[in-house]
């Protein structure tokens, strides 16, 4: 050891030992403290309390045993060092259920009782009123219990109480007892989110020590003087009256007494008056100000620029009628600024310039989504490099993304979607985890250079080029959406991407054989390769992607047969192979697609990452997948996508019959097998597909009669059987009649069909099959000619009964003539 280091160490040891000796001499009653143990009658009271606990799965009370006499050492129990009396009982946030035993009353010296977050309650689920008899109680937390009784007036007897937390503790409506005004020592009162109501809060003014008041969620709609009442509690540091249906406050306060206020939450109350006429702008002590969903409007006052203590300003969802031109340069404490869905105008260039410019950079979270901001994205934003999250989605911001983005070394989340941004995406900061720049006019190549990125959404831009090998370094990637761009070439073959969950590449110029990269993506849930130029056969290993729920390979040039292994995908709820060159027969093992059966119907994805449930990613995932249903082009959004149960194999060269097993997919909502070469009968048991809403078998060579069970399908709204060789009497049924009324061509091109709703009578004319066939083929070719005319511009040919479509055109018939529905 270096001599001076040894010296230093010695010094520390010396100092420590002298401190210890002073400590032991300075505090003589140390011995006494050690061995004051609990009093027998208090121990018995605790054991009686334990007897009424019906459930303790974590074994919290396992130390509470008669054999372990010193109850002061039991879990959750704290005693006085001097007297041994139990002073504190804290069992909060434990998984305890049962009744709170009145035996606790024997703990006469109890000062602190915390049962918050447990499943305990009083007798019959009532409030344990005996608790109101404690003489020394200073702290009572019964939050998140679930009492089914009135809040007792006796609470006002707890004259020593300083802290009372009853938030979210009531399951029945109850009036707030005005006797709470007797709790003259109260500093903290939390009654938020209960079924409480009151018509009078004047008792609050007797709480002269009150620093924290939370009455969020309590209906105060009749209390016109609420502002005058709270203004008479000058001790207040934190006030939350969110979601209280507050009446428009009378703004004419002559004097503001709330000079100590640090937190003010008034969100979700309809005020609907100008922002500037609010009463709180002169309170410069405010640090946290939450005004979301208050519908305040007009310009922010200059006083905001003088609120130098402010660290949080929430002003979201206020109906796009506010403006912000205040100079915020001096708000050096500002950490979070949320103005989403509130500004009616604004110039982003000027806005950014007015943000804090302080030596200590604190602004971490800036969110301006859904505003009407225009202007050019500033190229230099040196004063904002402390940001961890920046969100400017759904505005009209133009220009290019600052090349200085790399200097934002703390940035983790960046969302710029739905703007008019152009130019190339610059190099990203290394720490970035979420990037959403979808729906802009960004172009050029993209550098896949943010190694920790988990969510990468570039969809609906004009980004070009191949995906470089560097892409494989993105080992944390979870969701990748490159759809609607001009990416081209083959996907790199990465060793693994363990977390990749959704891979959305639709509508690009990707080519090559079915990407072998996908083989290693064992957690893949969504795969959309539609509208590209992938060719070759579908690999057998596709059946190994055990988590796959949505598979859209439509509009490519895939050929070969459908591998039977695809039916191993027990979670698959969307199978879209339409518009390819797929041949062979439909696998019979389809009934193994359990997610398409009623008993195993898909629910929402449970391992959904948090950002899917927040508004953070506003637009990227809204158009997650598309599927042609009910003759319309549906776009599925984040929430509705989970309820898709679809099979679309249309426009291929499938041969053979429709397997009877298909009917066991009784959770299926949409089935399209049209424009293939399918023969044989429609499965007799098709009526078992109870939930099916749309069935399209048109343009095949199906024969035989239409099964009567079709008329059992009560949800059916679209049925197309046109251009087959079906024969015999059309089954009757109210549902089928309605479906026919909506689409009277649904039986066209089947000249041996007869009976209502067709004019053709079953007894006459129909007995001559030759005649019927001739007529059928005539009609067939006529309509086909018509169809070819419509889809001119890409190759259409005839192959036996099948129509051969090229899948390579983005201006394809369905797309151009259909309606996009964003759900
Ligand atoms: C604590 O224990 C010591 C012996 O270990 C004894 O001398 C002392 O009297 C005890 N104090 C109390 C308060 O019981
Ligand atoms: C509570 O415990 C007492 C005995 O200490 C017992 O008589 C009573 O039935 C228990 N109540 C419930 C609800 O378990
Ligand atoms: C009792 O003494 C221990 C140290 O022995 C100390 O940590 C604790 O705070 C004391 N408790 C009270 C209530 O004074
Ligand atoms: C408790 O309060 C009630 C009503 O507020 C009152 O009638 C009763 O006398 C009080 N009890 C005690 C023990 O102070
Ligand atoms: C408690 O409050 C009630 C009504 O608010 C009042 O009538 C009563 O005198 C108060 N009791 C005490 C002990 O202050
Ligand atoms: C608070 O301000 C009001 C004026 O709005 C005044 O009448 C009242 O005396 C003040 N109250 C306290 C407790 O300071
Ligand atoms: C706030 O301050 C401004 C100027 O500093 C003053 O004109 C106004 O009356 C004050 N408002 C209140 C409610 O105190
Ligand atoms: C502002 O944006 C909102 C939401 O995007 C829109 O409804 C509103 O019409 C826009 N207002 C103006 C003046 O552009
Ligand atoms: C936004 O502000 C900048 C700087 O003041 C200005 O050059 C630009 O023209 C403004 N843009 C719009 C759309 O008002
Ligand atoms: C990024 O930071 C470096 C060093 O701090 C600086 O020289 C450069 O100008 C910055 N780039 C931009 C575009 O702000
Ligand atoms: C799949 O995801 C889960 C959690 O979502 C993760 O624990 C697991 O490691 C992933 N599987 C692979 C092969 O990485
Ligand atoms: C495909 O399924 C068959 C059984 O149906 C199985 O033997 C074979 O190993 C599977 N192949 C792959 C690549 O999963």
Coordinates of C-alpha atoms and ligand atoms in Angstrom, one line a residue, residues 320 344 371-372 394, ligand 8:
X320 CA -56.8 23.0 -29.9
X344 CA -54.5 26.0 -32.3
X371 CA -51.4 20.6 -32.4
X372 CA -51.6 22.9 -35.3
X394 CA -49.4 15.1 -36.0
Ligands
LIG8 C1 -56.1 22.0 -35.4 O1 -56.0 20.6 -35.3 C2 -57.1 19.9 -34.9 C3 -56.7 18.5 -34.7 O2 -55.8 18.1 -35.6 C4 -58.2 20.1 -36.0 O3 -59.3 19.4 -35.6 C5 -58.4 21.6 -36.2 O4 -59.3 21.8 -37.2 C6 -57.2 22.4 -36.4 N1 -57.5 23.8 -36.4 C7 -56.9 24.6 -37.3 C8 -57.3 26.0 -37.1 O5 -56.2 24.2 -38.2

